[in-house]
C-alpha atoms as one frame of an Amber mdcrd trajectory, in Angstrom:
protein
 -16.012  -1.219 -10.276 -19.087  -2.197  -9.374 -19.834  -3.462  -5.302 -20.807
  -7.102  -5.489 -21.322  -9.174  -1.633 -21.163 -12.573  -1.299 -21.104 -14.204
   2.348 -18.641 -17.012   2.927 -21.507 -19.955   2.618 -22.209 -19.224  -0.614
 -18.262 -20.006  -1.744 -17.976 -22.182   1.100 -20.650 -23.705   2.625 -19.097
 -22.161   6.126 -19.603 -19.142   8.029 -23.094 -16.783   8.139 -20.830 -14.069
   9.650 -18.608 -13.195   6.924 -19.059 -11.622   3.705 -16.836 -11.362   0.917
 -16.910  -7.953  -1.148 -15.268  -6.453  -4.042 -14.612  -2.809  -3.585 -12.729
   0.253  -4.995 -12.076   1.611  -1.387 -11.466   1.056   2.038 -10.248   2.076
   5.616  -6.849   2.436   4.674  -6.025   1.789   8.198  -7.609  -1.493   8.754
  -5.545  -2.537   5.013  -2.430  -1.756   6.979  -3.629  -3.856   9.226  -3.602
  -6.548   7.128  -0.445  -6.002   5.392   0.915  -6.280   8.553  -0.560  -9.526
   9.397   1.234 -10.891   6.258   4.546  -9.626   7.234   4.115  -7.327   4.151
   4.196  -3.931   5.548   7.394  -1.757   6.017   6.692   1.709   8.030   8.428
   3.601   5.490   5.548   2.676   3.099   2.602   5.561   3.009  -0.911   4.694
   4.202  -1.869   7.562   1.896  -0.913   5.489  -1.310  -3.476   2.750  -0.283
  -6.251   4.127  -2.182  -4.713   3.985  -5.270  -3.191   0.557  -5.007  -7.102
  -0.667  -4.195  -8.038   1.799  -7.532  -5.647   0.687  -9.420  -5.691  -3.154
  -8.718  -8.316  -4.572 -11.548  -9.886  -6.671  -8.227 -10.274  -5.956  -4.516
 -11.853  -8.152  -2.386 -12.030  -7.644   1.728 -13.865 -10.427   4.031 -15.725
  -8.566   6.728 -16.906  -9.729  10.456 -20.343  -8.884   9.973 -20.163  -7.776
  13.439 -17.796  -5.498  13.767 -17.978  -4.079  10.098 -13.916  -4.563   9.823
 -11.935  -6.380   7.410 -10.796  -9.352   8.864  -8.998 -10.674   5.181  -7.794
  -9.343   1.987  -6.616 -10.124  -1.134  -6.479  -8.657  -4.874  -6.401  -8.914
  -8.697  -3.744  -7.130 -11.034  -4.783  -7.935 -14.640  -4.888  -6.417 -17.975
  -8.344  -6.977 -17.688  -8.095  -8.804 -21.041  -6.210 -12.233 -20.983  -3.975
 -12.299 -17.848  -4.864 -12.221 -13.952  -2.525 -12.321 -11.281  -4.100 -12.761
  -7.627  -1.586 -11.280  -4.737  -2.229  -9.934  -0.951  -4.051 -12.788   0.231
  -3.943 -12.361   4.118  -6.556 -13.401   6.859  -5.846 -12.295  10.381  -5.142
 -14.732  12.599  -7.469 -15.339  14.700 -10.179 -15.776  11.266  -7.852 -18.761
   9.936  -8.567 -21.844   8.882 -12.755 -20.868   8.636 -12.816 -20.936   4.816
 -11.820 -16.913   4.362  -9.172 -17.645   2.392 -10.358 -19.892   0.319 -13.531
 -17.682  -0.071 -11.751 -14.460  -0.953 -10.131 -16.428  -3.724 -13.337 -17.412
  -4.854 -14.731 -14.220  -5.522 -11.590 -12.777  -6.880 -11.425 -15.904  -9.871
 -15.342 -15.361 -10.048 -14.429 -11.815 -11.215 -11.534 -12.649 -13.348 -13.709
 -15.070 -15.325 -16.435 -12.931 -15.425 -14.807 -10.533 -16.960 -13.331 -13.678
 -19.833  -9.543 -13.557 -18.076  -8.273 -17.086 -18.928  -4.838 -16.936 -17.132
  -5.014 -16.637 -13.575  -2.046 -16.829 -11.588  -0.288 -16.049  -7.998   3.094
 -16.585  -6.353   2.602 -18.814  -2.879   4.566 -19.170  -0.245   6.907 -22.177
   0.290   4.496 -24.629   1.657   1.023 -23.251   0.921   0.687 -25.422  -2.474
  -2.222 -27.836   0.163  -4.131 -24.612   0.601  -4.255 -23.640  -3.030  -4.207
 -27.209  -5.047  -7.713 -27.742  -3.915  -9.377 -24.684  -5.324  -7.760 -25.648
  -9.017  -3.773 -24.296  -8.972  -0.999 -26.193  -9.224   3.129 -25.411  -9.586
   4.357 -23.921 -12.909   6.574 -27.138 -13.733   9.882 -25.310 -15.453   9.215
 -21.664 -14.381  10.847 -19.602 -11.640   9.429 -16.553 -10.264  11.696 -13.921
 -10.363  12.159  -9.942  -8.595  13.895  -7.088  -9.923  17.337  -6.016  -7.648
  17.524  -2.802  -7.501  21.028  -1.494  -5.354  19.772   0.352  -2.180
C-alpha cells in the first residue's frame, strides 16, 4: 500500500495541524491506545498481532497531531478489494473530538475505497451516531440487522 497524506483542510476545511494518512504500519502502542479510547481493547488481546491487523486490513488510515507526531484517531477498511468495503475502528481521542477528525479519516478511507472502484461501502455505528455519519452520505440499512457469531466461552 502505497503512503498517501492529506491534512484535515483539505477533507474538511478545518484544522492545519492534522494530517490524515494511509499506512501499512504503525506504533503498535499508540493503536492500543486508541482501541482503548473506543472501549475496544481487552488486555488479553496481543499488541504483537497489531501489525498484521493494519497489513491485513485493505485500508488504514491514522490522523496525526502534527506536533507531537502521534496518532490522535484511527480508523480502517476490510474489503475484498473488488466490490465490497466495510469501514470499522473509527476512534478519535477525546480531547481531538468534535474538530472534523472523524469525519476526515472517513474521508480518506471512502477516497481509497473508490479509488480503487469499491461500490459498496459499509460500517456498523453505534446506537446514536447515525447525525455524525448521515452527513458524509450513509444512512440505516432499512430491513437488515447486523448480526455476531456466539461462540460458548
Amino acid at each position: 500500500m502505497s503512503t498517501h497524506i492529506i491534512t484535515l483542510r483539505e477533507v474538511t476545511g478545518l484544522d492545519d495541524e492534522i494530517i490524515i494518512r494511509l499506512v501499512d504500519t504503525w506504533d503498535k502502542d499508540e493503536i492500543v491506545q486508541l482501541y482503548r479510547a473506543g472501549g475496544w481493547w481487552k488486555e488479553e488481546y496481543d499488541p504483537d498481532s497489531l501489525p498484521g491487523l493494519i497489513r491485513g486490513s485493505f485500508a488504514f488510515a491514522v490522523a496525526i497531531d502534527r506536533k507531537t507526531g502521534h496518532a490522535i484517531g484511527m480508523g480502517r477498511v476490510i474489503s475484498d478489494g473488488v466490490f465490497d468495503g466495510y469501514i470499522q475502528d473509527l476512534v478519535v481521542l477525546p480531547a481531538y473530538r468534535k474538530r472534523g477528525i472523524g469525519a476526515g479519516i472517513i474521508a480518506a478511507l471512502v477516497a481509497r475505497c473508490t479509488g480503487s472502484g469499491i461500490s459498496w461501502i459499509g460500517l456498523i455505528a453505534e446506537p446514536g451516531t447515525e447525525s455524525f455519519y448521515q452527513p458524509l452520505g450513509f444512512s440505516p440499512m432499512k430491513g437488515y440487522i447486523p448480526l455476531l457469531l456466539k461462540r460458548d466461552p
